Short mmCIF file of C-alpha atoms in Angstrom, two decimals:
data_model
loop_
_atom_site.label_atom_id
_atom_site.label_comp_id
_atom_site.label_asym_id
_atom_site.label_seq_id
_atom_site.Cartn_x
_atom_site.Cartn_y
_atom_site.Cartn_z
CA MET Q 6 -47.61 -211.63 110.66
CA PRO Q 7 -44.77 -213.84 111.67
CA PRO Q 8 -41.76 -211.89 113.97
CA ASP Q 9 -38.73 -210.99 111.29
CA ALA Q 10 -36.51 -213.54 111.86
CA THR Q 11 -33.28 -211.72 111.02
CA SER Q 12 -33.55 -209.21 113.57
CA ASP Q 13 -34.60 -212.33 115.73
CA ILE Q 14 -30.96 -213.68 115.78
CA ARG Q 15 -29.13 -210.66 116.02
CA ALA Q 16 -32.08 -209.64 119.27
CA ARG Q 17 -30.18 -213.14 120.78
CA ARG Q 18 -26.97 -212.31 120.07
CA LEU Q 19 -27.44 -209.29 121.95
CA GLY Q 20 -29.08 -210.49 124.82
CA ARG Q 21 -32.18 -209.63 124.26
CA LEU Q 22 -35.28 -211.32 125.05
CA ALA Q 23 -38.18 -211.66 123.39
CA PRO Q 24 -41.77 -210.36 124.29
CA ASP Q 25 -43.29 -213.44 126.14
CA GLU Q 26 -40.24 -213.95 128.02
CA ARG Q 27 -39.87 -210.00 128.64
CA ALA Q 28 -43.57 -210.79 130.41
CA ALA Q 29 -43.11 -213.96 132.37
CA ALA Q 30 -39.25 -211.78 134.06
CA LEU Q 31 -41.74 -209.43 134.92
CA CYS Q 32 -43.85 -211.85 136.34
CA ASP Q 33 -44.44 -214.09 138.85
CA ALA Q 34 -42.25 -217.16 138.16
CA GLY Q 35 -45.35 -218.73 136.37
CA THR Q 36 -47.81 -216.89 136.56
CA PHE Q 37 -48.78 -215.17 133.05
CA VAL Q 38 -51.02 -216.50 131.09
CA SER Q 39 -50.84 -215.30 127.34
CA GLU Q 40 -52.06 -214.70 124.24
CA ARG Q 41 -50.15 -214.24 121.09
CA CYS Q 42 -52.12 -211.62 118.82
CA ASP Q 43 -50.05 -210.70 115.34
CA GLY Q 44 -47.15 -209.25 116.67
CA VAL Q 45 -48.27 -208.33 121.02
CA VAL Q 46 -48.20 -211.19 123.53
CA LEU Q 47 -50.83 -210.31 125.79
CA GLY Q 48 -51.36 -211.64 129.25
CA THR Q 49 -51.56 -211.24 132.96
CA GLY Q 50 -49.79 -212.02 135.59
CA HIS Q 51 -48.51 -211.70 139.12
CA VAL Q 52 -46.46 -208.98 140.59
CA ASP Q 53 -45.45 -209.50 144.61
CA GLY Q 54 -48.71 -211.23 144.64
CA ARG Q 55 -50.51 -208.73 142.88
CA ALA Q 56 -52.57 -208.80 139.54
CA VAL Q 57 -51.20 -206.95 136.75
CA VAL Q 58 -51.82 -206.96 133.16
CA VAL Q 59 -49.36 -206.92 130.82
CA LEU Q 60 -48.42 -205.36 126.93
CA ALA Q 61 -45.62 -206.32 124.93
CA THR Q 62 -44.98 -205.83 121.69
CA ASP Q 63 -42.96 -207.75 119.27
CA GLY Q 64 -40.22 -205.77 117.83
CA ARG Q 65 -39.54 -208.48 115.21
CA VAL Q 66 -42.71 -207.75 113.70
CA ARG Q 67 -43.43 -204.26 112.23
CA GLY Q 68 -45.43 -201.77 113.86
CA MET Q 69 -49.02 -202.95 115.35
CA GLY Q 70 -51.64 -204.05 113.21
CA ALA Q 71 -55.43 -203.31 114.00
CA VAL Q 72 -56.51 -207.00 115.43
CA ALA Q 73 -54.24 -206.27 118.22
CA GLY Q 74 -53.88 -202.88 118.17
CA THR Q 75 -58.39 -203.55 118.79
CA ARG Q 76 -57.30 -206.64 121.13
CA ALA Q 77 -55.06 -204.22 123.51
CA ALA Q 78 -57.40 -200.97 123.45
CA ALA Q 79 -59.99 -203.90 125.40
CA ALA Q 80 -57.33 -205.52 127.61
CA VAL Q 81 -56.46 -202.05 129.27
CA ARG Q 82 -59.96 -201.34 129.94
CA ALA Q 83 -60.63 -204.74 131.51
CA ALA Q 84 -57.84 -203.82 133.50
CA SER Q 85 -58.66 -203.89 137.38
CA GLY Q 86 -55.04 -204.17 138.13
CA PRO Q 87 -51.97 -202.21 137.05
CA VAL Q 88 -50.94 -201.81 133.71
CA VAL Q 89 -47.63 -202.87 131.49
CA LEU Q 90 -46.85 -202.12 128.77
CA LEU Q 91 -43.49 -203.40 126.70
CA LEU Q 92 -42.17 -202.08 123.74
CA ASP Q 93 -40.89 -202.98 120.63
CA SER Q 94 -43.13 -201.28 118.56
CA GLU Q 95 -42.43 -198.51 114.71
CA GLY Q 96 -46.66 -197.82 116.08
CA ALA Q 97 -48.79 -198.63 114.15
CA ARG Q 98 -48.59 -200.73 110.97
CA THR Q 99 -48.15 -199.13 108.21
CA SER Q 100 -48.73 -201.69 106.01
CA GLU Q 101 -52.24 -201.80 107.67
CA GLY Q 102 -53.05 -198.44 106.58
CA VAL Q 103 -56.07 -196.70 108.11
CA PRO Q 104 -57.90 -199.29 109.72
CA ALA Q 105 -54.23 -200.14 112.25
CA VAL Q 106 -54.66 -195.88 112.85
CA LEU Q 107 -57.72 -196.26 113.96
CA ALA Q 108 -57.19 -199.21 116.01
CA SER Q 109 -54.02 -198.15 117.82
CA ALA Q 110 -56.65 -194.12 118.37
CA ASP Q 111 -58.81 -196.31 119.97
CA TRP Q 112 -55.45 -197.71 122.32
CA LEU Q 113 -54.05 -194.32 122.69
CA ALA Q 114 -58.33 -193.39 124.25
CA ALA Q 115 -58.45 -196.45 126.13
CA LEU Q 116 -55.08 -195.59 127.92
CA ALA Q 117 -56.31 -192.11 128.35
CA ASP Q 118 -59.67 -193.75 130.14
CA ALA Q 119 -57.85 -195.92 132.44
CA SER Q 120 -54.48 -193.19 133.99
CA GLY Q 121 -55.31 -192.37 137.46
CA VAL Q 122 -57.36 -195.28 137.51
CA VAL Q 123 -54.64 -197.82 137.61
CA PRO Q 124 -51.54 -198.03 137.57
CA LEU Q 125 -49.49 -197.52 133.70
CA ILE Q 126 -46.56 -198.14 132.98
CA ALA Q 127 -43.79 -197.93 130.57
CA VAL Q 128 -40.83 -200.23 129.83
CA ILE Q 129 -39.48 -199.50 126.60
CA PHE Q 130 -36.68 -201.87 125.25
CA GLY Q 131 -36.39 -201.02 121.21
CA VAL Q 132 -38.04 -198.34 119.45
CA ALA Q 133 -41.31 -197.42 120.49
CA GLY Q 134 -42.34 -194.65 117.69
CA GLY Q 135 -46.31 -193.25 116.37
CA SER Q 136 -48.62 -194.50 118.43
CA ALA Q 137 -46.74 -196.57 120.52
CA ALA Q 138 -43.93 -193.66 121.90
CA TYR Q 139 -47.66 -191.83 122.25
CA ALA Q 140 -48.90 -194.67 124.98
CA ALA Q 141 -45.60 -194.77 126.86
CA ALA Q 142 -46.01 -190.37 126.96
CA LEU Q 143 -49.23 -191.32 128.81
CA CYS Q 144 -47.88 -193.71 131.50
CA ASP Q 145 -47.04 -192.70 134.78
CA LEU Q 146 -43.53 -193.86 134.56
CA VAL Q 147 -40.89 -195.03 131.77
CA VAL Q 148 -37.94 -197.20 131.94
CA MET Q 149 -36.13 -197.13 129.57
CA VAL Q 150 -32.92 -199.69 128.25
CA SER Q 151 -29.90 -197.55 128.52
CA GLU Q 152 -28.45 -196.77 124.89
CA ARG Q 153 -30.49 -199.90 123.09
CA SER Q 154 -33.85 -197.70 123.00
CA PHE Q 155 -34.86 -195.22 121.39
CA VAL Q 156 -38.72 -192.61 121.58
CA PHE Q 157 -39.81 -190.47 119.01
CA VAL Q 158 -43.07 -189.05 117.51
CA ALA Q 159 -41.20 -190.10 113.95
CA GLY Q 160 -38.22 -192.28 113.70
CA PRO Q 161 -35.27 -190.97 110.85
CA ALA Q 162 -37.37 -192.50 107.18
CA VAL Q 163 -39.56 -190.50 108.10
CA VAL Q 164 -38.66 -186.76 109.93
CA GLN Q 165 -35.37 -186.95 106.92
CA ALA Q 166 -38.51 -187.22 104.45
CA ALA Q 167 -40.83 -184.50 106.40
CA LEU Q 168 -37.62 -182.14 107.31
CA GLY Q 169 -34.92 -183.39 105.17
CA GLU Q 170 -33.36 -183.35 108.69
CA MET Q 171 -30.94 -186.02 109.16
CA ASN Q 172 -30.89 -188.54 112.47
CA ASP Q 173 -29.94 -191.33 113.90
CA LEU Q 174 -31.74 -193.10 116.71
CA ALA Q 175 -29.94 -192.34 119.93
CA SER Q 176 -29.89 -188.66 118.57
CA LEU Q 177 -33.69 -187.94 117.39
CA GLY Q 178 -34.88 -189.62 121.17
CA GLY Q 179 -32.20 -192.39 122.47
CA THR Q 180 -32.17 -192.25 126.10
CA ARG Q 181 -29.91 -189.48 127.01
CA LEU Q 182 -32.11 -187.11 125.40
CA GLN Q 183 -34.43 -188.20 126.11
CA SER Q 184 -33.82 -188.15 129.90
CA SER Q 185 -32.90 -184.91 129.76
CA SER Q 186 -36.14 -184.30 128.01
CA GLY Q 187 -37.47 -185.78 131.02
CA PHE Q 188 -39.61 -187.98 129.62
CA VAL Q 189 -37.80 -190.78 130.43
CA HIS Q 190 -37.91 -191.52 134.07
CA LEU Q 191 -35.84 -195.22 135.24
CA LEU Q 192 -33.01 -196.10 133.19
CA ALA Q 193 -30.90 -199.84 133.11
CA ASP Q 194 -29.10 -201.19 131.72
CA ASP Q 195 -30.55 -204.27 129.80
CA ASP Q 196 -33.20 -205.61 129.04
CA ARG Q 197 -33.82 -208.02 132.71
CA ALA Q 198 -32.51 -204.72 134.94
CA ALA Q 199 -34.85 -203.02 133.45
CA LEU Q 200 -38.23 -205.29 134.06
CA ALA Q 201 -36.64 -205.53 137.75
CA HIS Q 202 -37.12 -201.44 137.90
CA ALA Q 203 -41.09 -202.18 136.76
CA ARG Q 204 -41.16 -204.59 139.53
CA ALA Q 205 -39.77 -202.20 142.49
CA THR Q 206 -42.07 -199.18 141.60
CA LEU Q 207 -45.14 -201.98 141.56
CA ALA Q 208 -44.25 -202.93 144.84
CA ARG Q 209 -44.56 -198.96 146.13
CA LEU Q 210 -47.85 -199.10 144.45
CA PRO Q 211 -50.76 -199.93 144.62
CA SER Q 212 -53.70 -201.80 142.56
CA ASN Q 213 -55.80 -199.01 141.25
CA ALA Q 214 -56.68 -196.10 142.98
CA ALA Q 215 -59.05 -197.44 145.11
CA THR Q 216 -57.14 -198.98 147.30
CA LEU Q 217 -53.72 -198.50 149.38
CA PRO Q 218 -50.33 -198.52 148.09
CA PRO Q 219 -49.27 -201.24 150.00
CA SER Q 220 -46.77 -201.73 153.10
CA ALA Q 221 -43.30 -203.34 153.27
CA PRO Q 222 -41.00 -204.25 156.62
CA PRO Q 223 -39.70 -201.44 158.38
CA ARG Q 224 -35.50 -200.72 157.97
CA ALA Q 225 -33.44 -198.47 159.31
CA PRO Q 226 -31.80 -195.78 157.73
CA ARG Q 227 -28.87 -195.61 155.77
CA ALA Q 228 -27.63 -192.38 158.11
CA SER Q 229 -28.09 -192.07 161.72
CA THR Q 230 -28.49 -188.01 160.99
CA PHE Q 231 -26.95 -185.46 159.15
CA THR Q 232 -25.11 -181.44 159.01
CA LEU Q 233 -26.26 -179.03 156.77
CA PRO Q 234 -23.65 -176.10 155.70
CA PRO Q 235 -24.62 -172.74 156.20
CA PRO Q 236 -27.57 -171.27 153.58
CA SER Q 237 -25.62 -169.69 150.96
CA ARG Q 238 -22.71 -173.16 150.91
CA ALA Q 239 -24.48 -176.35 148.37
CA TYR Q 240 -25.08 -179.69 149.61
CA ASP Q 241 -26.35 -183.36 148.26
CA VAL Q 242 -29.73 -183.23 149.44
CA GLN Q 243 -29.20 -187.01 149.80
CA THR Q 244 -27.04 -186.87 152.74
CA ILE Q 245 -30.62 -185.72 154.00
CA ILE Q 246 -32.86 -188.58 152.68
CA ASP Q 247 -30.28 -191.12 153.45
CA ALA Q 248 -31.01 -189.62 157.49
CA LEU Q 249 -35.03 -190.12 156.85
CA VAL Q 250 -36.05 -193.32 154.15
CA ASP Q 251 -35.43 -196.83 154.68
CA GLN Q 252 -32.74 -198.37 153.41
CA ALA Q 253 -32.39 -199.32 150.08
CA THR Q 254 -35.58 -197.90 148.99
CA PHE Q 255 -35.12 -194.47 147.58
CA ILE Q 256 -36.30 -194.89 143.85
CA PRO Q 257 -34.79 -191.88 142.41
CA LEU Q 258 -37.85 -190.50 139.52
CA ALA Q 259 -35.97 -188.44 136.42
CA PRO Q 260 -33.31 -187.61 138.80
CA THR Q 261 -31.16 -185.18 135.33
CA PHE Q 262 -33.94 -183.97 134.61
CA GLY Q 263 -35.55 -180.38 136.72
CA ALA Q 264 -32.43 -181.76 138.59
CA SER Q 265 -32.99 -178.85 140.86
CA ILE Q 266 -35.81 -181.19 142.36
CA GLN Q 267 -35.29 -185.16 143.19
CA THR Q 268 -38.60 -186.71 143.31
CA GLY Q 269 -38.45 -190.33 144.19
CA LEU Q 270 -40.36 -193.21 146.23
CA ALA Q 271 -39.32 -194.16 149.17
CA ALA Q 272 -40.59 -195.80 152.32
CA ILE Q 273 -40.24 -194.37 155.62
CA ASP Q 274 -40.86 -196.70 158.10
CA GLY Q 275 -42.53 -199.52 156.12
CA GLU Q 276 -44.88 -197.38 154.11
CA PRO Q 277 -43.91 -195.89 151.02
CA VAL Q 278 -44.35 -192.34 150.25
CA LEU Q 279 -43.07 -190.15 147.88
CA LEU Q 280 -40.33 -188.03 147.98
CA VAL Q 281 -39.70 -184.51 146.72
CA ALA Q 282 -36.58 -182.74 147.64
CA SER Q 283 -34.81 -179.88 146.55
CA GLN Q 284 -31.44 -180.62 145.99
CA PRO Q 285 -29.40 -177.46 146.99
CA SER Q 286 -26.14 -178.96 144.36
CA GLU Q 287 -28.22 -178.34 141.63
CA LEU Q 288 -28.88 -173.73 140.82
CA ALA Q 289 -29.01 -173.92 144.79
CA GLY Q 290 -32.11 -175.76 145.20
CA ALA Q 291 -34.05 -172.83 143.39
CA LEU Q 292 -37.26 -173.73 141.51
CA ASP Q 293 -37.03 -173.94 137.37
CA ALA Q 294 -39.02 -174.76 134.51
CA CYS Q 295 -38.89 -178.13 134.50
CA ALA Q 296 -38.06 -178.66 138.41
CA ALA Q 297 -41.90 -177.42 138.19
CA GLN Q 298 -42.95 -179.31 135.54
CA LYS Q 299 -41.80 -182.71 137.70
CA LEU Q 300 -42.70 -181.69 140.53
CA ALA Q 301 -46.39 -181.26 139.78
CA ARG Q 302 -46.57 -184.34 138.02
CA PHE Q 303 -45.11 -186.39 140.40
CA VAL Q 304 -47.37 -184.42 144.02
CA ARG Q 305 -50.50 -184.92 141.16
CA PHE Q 306 -49.61 -188.84 140.70
CA ALA Q 307 -49.10 -189.91 144.16
CA ALA Q 308 -52.26 -187.58 145.29
CA ALA Q 309 -54.21 -190.23 142.81
CA PHE Q 310 -52.08 -193.39 144.48
CA ASN Q 311 -52.72 -192.93 147.66
CA LEU Q 312 -49.12 -191.96 148.30
CA PRO Q 313 -48.25 -189.68 151.17
CA ILE Q 314 -46.06 -187.54 150.51
CA VAL Q 315 -42.97 -185.59 151.94
CA THR Q 316 -41.12 -182.82 151.42
CA LEU Q 317 -38.02 -181.19 152.19
CA CYS Q 318 -38.29 -177.84 151.44
CA ASP Q 319 -34.20 -175.99 151.39
CA THR Q 320 -34.92 -174.04 148.43
CA PRO Q 321 -34.58 -169.83 147.55
CA GLY Q 322 -38.00 -169.80 145.37
CA PHE Q 323 -38.64 -169.62 142.14
CA LEU Q 324 -36.08 -169.03 139.56
CA PRO Q 325 -36.12 -165.20 138.19
CA GLY Q 326 -35.11 -164.13 135.02
CA ARG Q 327 -35.89 -163.39 130.41
CA ALA Q 328 -34.96 -167.65 130.26
CA GLN Q 329 -37.28 -168.78 133.38
CA GLU Q 330 -40.39 -166.43 131.71
CA ALA Q 331 -39.53 -167.70 128.26
CA GLN Q 332 -39.97 -171.37 129.01
CA ARG Q 333 -42.96 -170.61 131.07
CA ILE Q 334 -41.89 -170.23 134.67
CA LEU Q 335 -45.39 -168.67 136.16
CA VAL Q 336 -48.15 -171.68 133.90
CA HIS Q 337 -45.60 -174.59 135.57
CA GLY Q 338 -45.03 -172.81 138.93
CA ALA Q 339 -48.98 -172.59 138.81
CA LYS Q 340 -48.66 -176.64 138.62
CA VAL Q 341 -47.31 -176.96 141.45
CA ILE Q 342 -49.17 -174.77 142.74
CA ALA Q 343 -52.34 -176.81 142.41
CA ALA Q 344 -51.26 -179.58 142.44
CA TYR Q 345 -50.31 -179.59 146.70
CA ALA Q 346 -53.36 -177.72 146.89
CA GLU Q 347 -55.16 -181.06 145.61
CA ALA Q 348 -52.93 -183.71 146.74
CA ARG Q 349 -53.42 -181.56 150.64
CA GLN Q 350 -57.45 -182.74 149.93
CA SER Q 351 -57.02 -186.39 149.69
CA VAL Q 352 -53.47 -187.75 150.47
CA PRO Q 353 -51.06 -187.27 153.80
CA LEU Q 354 -48.63 -184.23 153.07
CA VAL Q 355 -45.69 -183.90 155.38
CA ALA Q 356 -43.03 -180.85 154.92
CA VAL Q 357 -39.43 -180.57 156.80
CA ILE Q 358 -38.24 -176.68 156.05
CA ALA Q 359 -34.24 -177.99 156.59
CA ARG Q 360 -32.32 -174.53 155.90
CA ARG Q 361 -34.62 -172.02 154.38
CA ALA Q 362 -38.58 -171.53 152.49
CA VAL Q 363 -38.19 -168.20 150.64
CA GLY Q 364 -40.85 -166.56 148.08
CA ALA Q 365 -42.66 -168.49 146.74
CA GLY Q 366 -40.50 -171.60 147.10
CA ALA Q 367 -43.10 -171.78 150.37
CA VAL Q 368 -45.31 -173.31 148.62
CA LEU Q 369 -43.81 -176.47 148.77
CA ALA Q 370 -44.48 -176.44 152.75
CA TYR Q 371 -47.21 -174.24 152.24
CA GLY Q 372 -50.81 -176.43 153.20
CA ALA Q 373 -49.05 -179.73 154.39
CA HIS Q 374 -50.57 -181.52 157.00
CA VAL Q 375 -47.54 -181.44 159.42
CA VAL Q 376 -44.55 -179.13 158.90
CA ILE Q 377 -41.38 -180.21 160.66
CA ALA Q 378 -38.20 -177.20 160.47
CA LEU Q 379 -34.73 -178.06 161.21
CA ALA Q 380 -33.19 -175.26 164.59
CA GLY Q 381 -31.64 -172.59 162.23
CA ALA Q 382 -34.66 -172.55 159.78
CA GLU Q 383 -36.05 -170.10 158.59
CA VAL Q 384 -39.16 -168.44 155.84
CA GLN Q 385 -38.53 -165.52 154.54
CA GLN Q 386 -40.29 -163.51 151.54
CA MET Q 387 -37.38 -162.70 150.10
CA GLY Q 388 -33.61 -163.73 150.25
CA PRO Q 389 -31.86 -161.12 151.64
CA ALA Q 390 -29.98 -160.16 149.13
CA ALA Q 391 -32.68 -159.05 146.72
CA ALA Q 392 -33.97 -157.51 150.04
CA ALA Q 393 -31.83 -155.19 150.65
CA ALA Q 394 -31.26 -154.43 147.08
CA LEU Q 395 -35.17 -153.35 147.00
CA HIS Q 396 -35.16 -151.99 149.39
CA GLY Q 397 -31.23 -149.12 148.19
CA ILE Q 398 -29.38 -150.92 151.56
CA PRO Q 399 -26.03 -152.34 151.38
CA THR Q 400 -26.44 -155.97 151.15
CA ILE Q 401 -22.93 -156.60 153.18
CA GLY Q 402 -23.53 -157.57 156.75
CA ILE Q 403 -27.29 -157.55 156.52
CA PRO Q 404 -28.60 -160.71 158.59
CA THR Q 405 -31.27 -162.49 157.38
CA ASN Q 406 -33.42 -161.92 159.67
CA HIS Q 407 -32.73 -157.86 160.47
CA LEU Q 408 -35.57 -156.92 161.39
CA ASP Q 409 -36.62 -159.44 163.58
CA PRO Q 410 -35.62 -162.64 164.43
CA THR Q 411 -38.56 -164.41 165.59
CA ALA Q 412 -39.98 -163.09 161.68
CA THR Q 413 -38.34 -165.31 160.05
CA ASP Q 414 -38.87 -168.00 162.45
CA PRO Q 415 -41.33 -171.32 160.84
CA GLU Q 416 -42.72 -171.70 164.22
CA ALA Q 417 -42.61 -168.60 166.17
CA THR Q 418 -44.41 -167.73 162.90
CA GLY Q 419 -46.90 -170.40 162.97
CA PHE Q 420 -45.03 -172.10 159.91
CA ALA Q 421 -44.11 -174.89 161.52
CA HIS Q 422 -46.14 -177.26 163.59
CA GLN Q 423 -42.66 -178.25 165.05
CA THR Q 424 -38.70 -177.54 165.60
CA VAL Q 425 -36.29 -180.53 165.53
CA THR Q 426 -32.95 -180.74 165.21
CA PRO Q 427 -31.21 -183.26 162.07
CA GLU Q 428 -30.89 -186.16 164.81
CA LEU Q 429 -34.14 -186.34 165.17
CA LEU Q 430 -36.08 -185.05 161.98
CA ARG Q 431 -36.92 -189.27 160.94
CA GLY Q 432 -38.19 -189.89 163.95
CA ALA Q 433 -40.55 -186.85 164.01
CA LEU Q 434 -41.05 -188.03 160.18
CA VAL Q 435 -42.18 -191.63 161.55
CA ASP Q 436 -44.49 -189.81 163.74
CA ALA Q 437 -46.17 -186.85 161.78
CA LEU Q 438 -46.76 -189.91 159.29
CA ALA Q 439 -48.96 -192.13 161.59
CA HIS Q 440 -50.26 -189.14 162.89
CA VAL Q 441 -51.82 -187.69 159.24
CA ARG Q 442 -52.36 -191.26 157.94
CA THR Q 443 -56.10 -190.32 158.33
CA ALA Q 444 -55.92 -187.37 156.29
CA ARG Q 445 -56.64 -189.59 152.99
CA VAL Q 446 -60.21 -188.67 151.92
CA ALA Q 447 -61.79 -191.45 150.52
CA SER Q 448 -61.28 -191.92 146.78
CA GLY Q 449 -63.35 -193.17 144.07
CA ARG Q 450 -62.78 -194.95 140.54
CA ARG Q 451 -60.22 -192.10 139.94
CA LYS Q 452 -59.79 -188.97 142.14
CA THR Q 453 -57.84 -187.53 138.46
CA SER Q 454 -56.63 -188.41 135.45
CA LEU Q 455 -52.83 -187.90 135.29
CA VAL Q 456 -53.15 -187.82 131.61
CA PRO Q 457 -49.60 -184.86 131.28
CA LEU Q 458 -51.02 -181.87 131.43
CA MET J 19 -5.63 -205.69 113.89
CA GLU J 20 -5.40 -205.43 109.82
CA HIS J 21 -7.28 -203.75 107.96
CA ALA J 22 -8.57 -207.08 105.80
CA ASP J 23 -8.81 -208.82 109.17
CA ALA J 24 -11.20 -206.25 110.46
CA LEU J 25 -13.20 -206.59 106.48
CA GLU J 26 -13.51 -209.93 106.72
CA ARG J 27 -14.84 -210.24 109.69
CA LEU J 28 -17.62 -207.72 108.93
CA LYS J 29 -18.75 -208.91 106.48
CA THR J 30 -18.86 -211.82 108.42
CA ILE J 31 -21.64 -210.26 110.01
CA LEU J 32 -23.56 -208.76 107.38
CA ILE J 33 -23.76 -211.41 106.02
CA ASP J 34 -25.10 -213.75 109.10
CA ASP J 35 -26.54 -211.60 111.16
CA PHE J 36 -28.42 -209.03 108.65
CA LYS J 37 -29.07 -211.51 105.71
CA VAL J 38 -27.18 -208.95 103.65
CA SER J 39 -26.96 -210.28 99.62
CA ALA J 40 -25.26 -207.42 97.83
CA SER J 41 -22.22 -207.31 97.07
CA ILE J 42 -19.96 -206.64 99.28
CA ASP J 43 -16.34 -204.31 99.38
CA ARG J 44 -15.14 -201.50 100.54
CA THR J 45 -17.20 -198.88 98.69
CA SER J 46 -20.58 -200.52 99.57
CA HIS J 47 -22.61 -197.75 101.69
CA LEU J 48 -24.40 -199.16 104.75
CA ARG J 49 -27.84 -197.43 104.45
CA THR J 50 -27.76 -197.11 100.24
CA ASP J 51 -26.14 -200.26 98.59
CA LEU J 52 -26.88 -202.61 101.52
CA GLY J 53 -30.40 -202.20 103.12
CA LEU J 54 -29.68 -201.77 106.86
CA ASP J 55 -31.95 -199.04 108.45
CA SER J 56 -31.23 -197.23 111.41
CA LEU J 57 -32.56 -199.81 113.46
CA ALA J 58 -29.79 -202.05 111.76
CA LEU J 59 -27.23 -199.64 111.88
CA THR J 60 -27.87 -199.53 115.66
CA ASP J 61 -27.51 -203.10 116.11
CA LEU J 62 -24.56 -203.36 113.54
CA ALA J 63 -23.20 -200.71 116.27
CA PHE J 64 -23.46 -203.00 119.29
CA LEU J 65 -22.73 -206.21 117.43
CA VAL J 66 -19.58 -205.43 116.27
CA LYS J 67 -18.33 -203.50 119.24
CA GLN J 68 -19.50 -206.26 121.19
CA ASP J 69 -17.51 -209.11 119.13
CA PHE J 70 -14.83 -206.82 118.56
CA ALA J 71 -13.53 -206.01 121.75
CA LEU J 72 -14.15 -202.73 121.64
CA GLY J 73 -13.49 -200.86 125.02
CA ALA J 74 -16.14 -199.16 126.63
CA ASP J 75 -14.81 -195.04 125.51
CA VAL J 76 -16.21 -196.64 122.76
CA GLY J 77 -20.02 -195.52 122.38
CA PRO J 78 -22.75 -195.76 119.45
CA GLU J 79 -22.10 -192.02 119.29
CA SER J 80 -18.61 -193.07 117.78
CA PHE J 81 -19.90 -194.62 115.01
CA ARG J 82 -21.50 -191.52 113.31
CA GLY J 83 -20.09 -191.03 109.93
CA LEU J 84 -19.02 -193.96 109.23
CA ASN J 85 -21.20 -194.68 106.50
CA THR J 86 -19.24 -197.47 104.73
CA VAL J 87 -18.39 -200.59 105.44
CA GLY J 88 -14.36 -199.78 104.26
CA LEU J 89 -14.89 -196.26 106.90
CA LEU J 90 -16.37 -198.84 109.55
CA ALA J 91 -13.08 -201.74 109.01
CA ASP J 92 -10.89 -199.17 109.50
CA PHE J 93 -12.24 -197.42 112.32
CA LEU J 94 -12.87 -201.02 113.96
CA ALA J 95 -8.68 -201.76 112.93
CA ARG J 96 -8.02 -198.75 114.69
CA HIS J 97 -9.84 -199.56 117.94
CA ALA J 98 -10.16 -203.49 118.20
CA PRO J 99 -6.95 -204.89 120.84
#
């Protein structure tokens, strides 16, 4: 089926790249070798000198046919390095009926098989519907072009026919909705910027679960130190991040979903890490159901691909209340506990207690191979107001450590291994990461599937 | 911009970029009369925003409810510099 000439005219006018142009722009110059198979560009290339498999669907062709779906499945199954999906597809081609559906199902099964074996990255340029949407959902990282890309189970016409519900593309699956849903992790202004995001993330990831992520030349952090307000005051955790990670290396992932936890890829002294950070400017850093889902997902992702995890803990704990119970905070919170426990078995974990680790929120630091406390930080079973209410005593004037000052000191309680001041934190972190580098356990072909749970 | 100018420019876009062959007038419904699907309607929003040099305050949501050529042309006449 040839590309639709009308949509091609519009694509050119709007500055959208063709599928083969996208694949070529993703890869190092001159390295992409491809074949076109009925609406899909399949091929291999290099990104920063490392091999990747690229599948680019063509939005100018109506859906993915059976032949293309079968070839796509085979290409994914043969991959020993990252697979990058460049998606612009309505899903299985409706004019081909069941054969196209079965081929798409095989493609999705191949992606599930590859999950946790090689990094899977999806970049959505136009519409990703049906099987194309689920292909993206099976990927570890999803990039979308702001306001020009859309992803959903079924498009407006199908939804209207099935439910009588009227939607346009943006209201059904636009980047605003899918950012708030946590589906998309990175947004870009146009096609080339989206591809640059994919290249930047690939640069922090290993080729597969059996190899280590590549180091980069160390860079100084953007700031030399930071100052934190008292525990009752909010602050933006970016002020700490700027003083810890190598300058211009932090790539935030899904920053607006579950925003009380910030997650991102970064480098510290040239070594790639997953950075997880409480965000005290959102819900005072409390873990709600969305933050817990995001946190568990990326901790498992880092563990699968041998990324050390650095956690900045400053949380009053898991957010309680009826709304959170209804959103299954217990289930999602349990995922966080399990994800950290599993990660401890396979990658270095370093935690920093910035101001406080309260109640079950201490899971952010508990079990880390090295726990560093900032001077003045506290570990508490529960916050002082909650403790006072529980014991029926007035709250005003009660110090947080009213029983015994050592009872809440992270190092004195044995929770933390050392206590440092802010200006010494990066050095302590670099030393800790070097010290626990061998905490990685030898891995097999796949440590864990990353199929979203 | 004059309403008549906006209407003519919009017609040109519909014919050149969307290959609309049906007759176009102010009452033409973009979806049911001219056959534009949801993806085409999204492209149309971006194309008119680009060609009419609409400001950054005009986002995709600004086009909701502009279902006919006349309504869209009126909107463009009001917002084009």
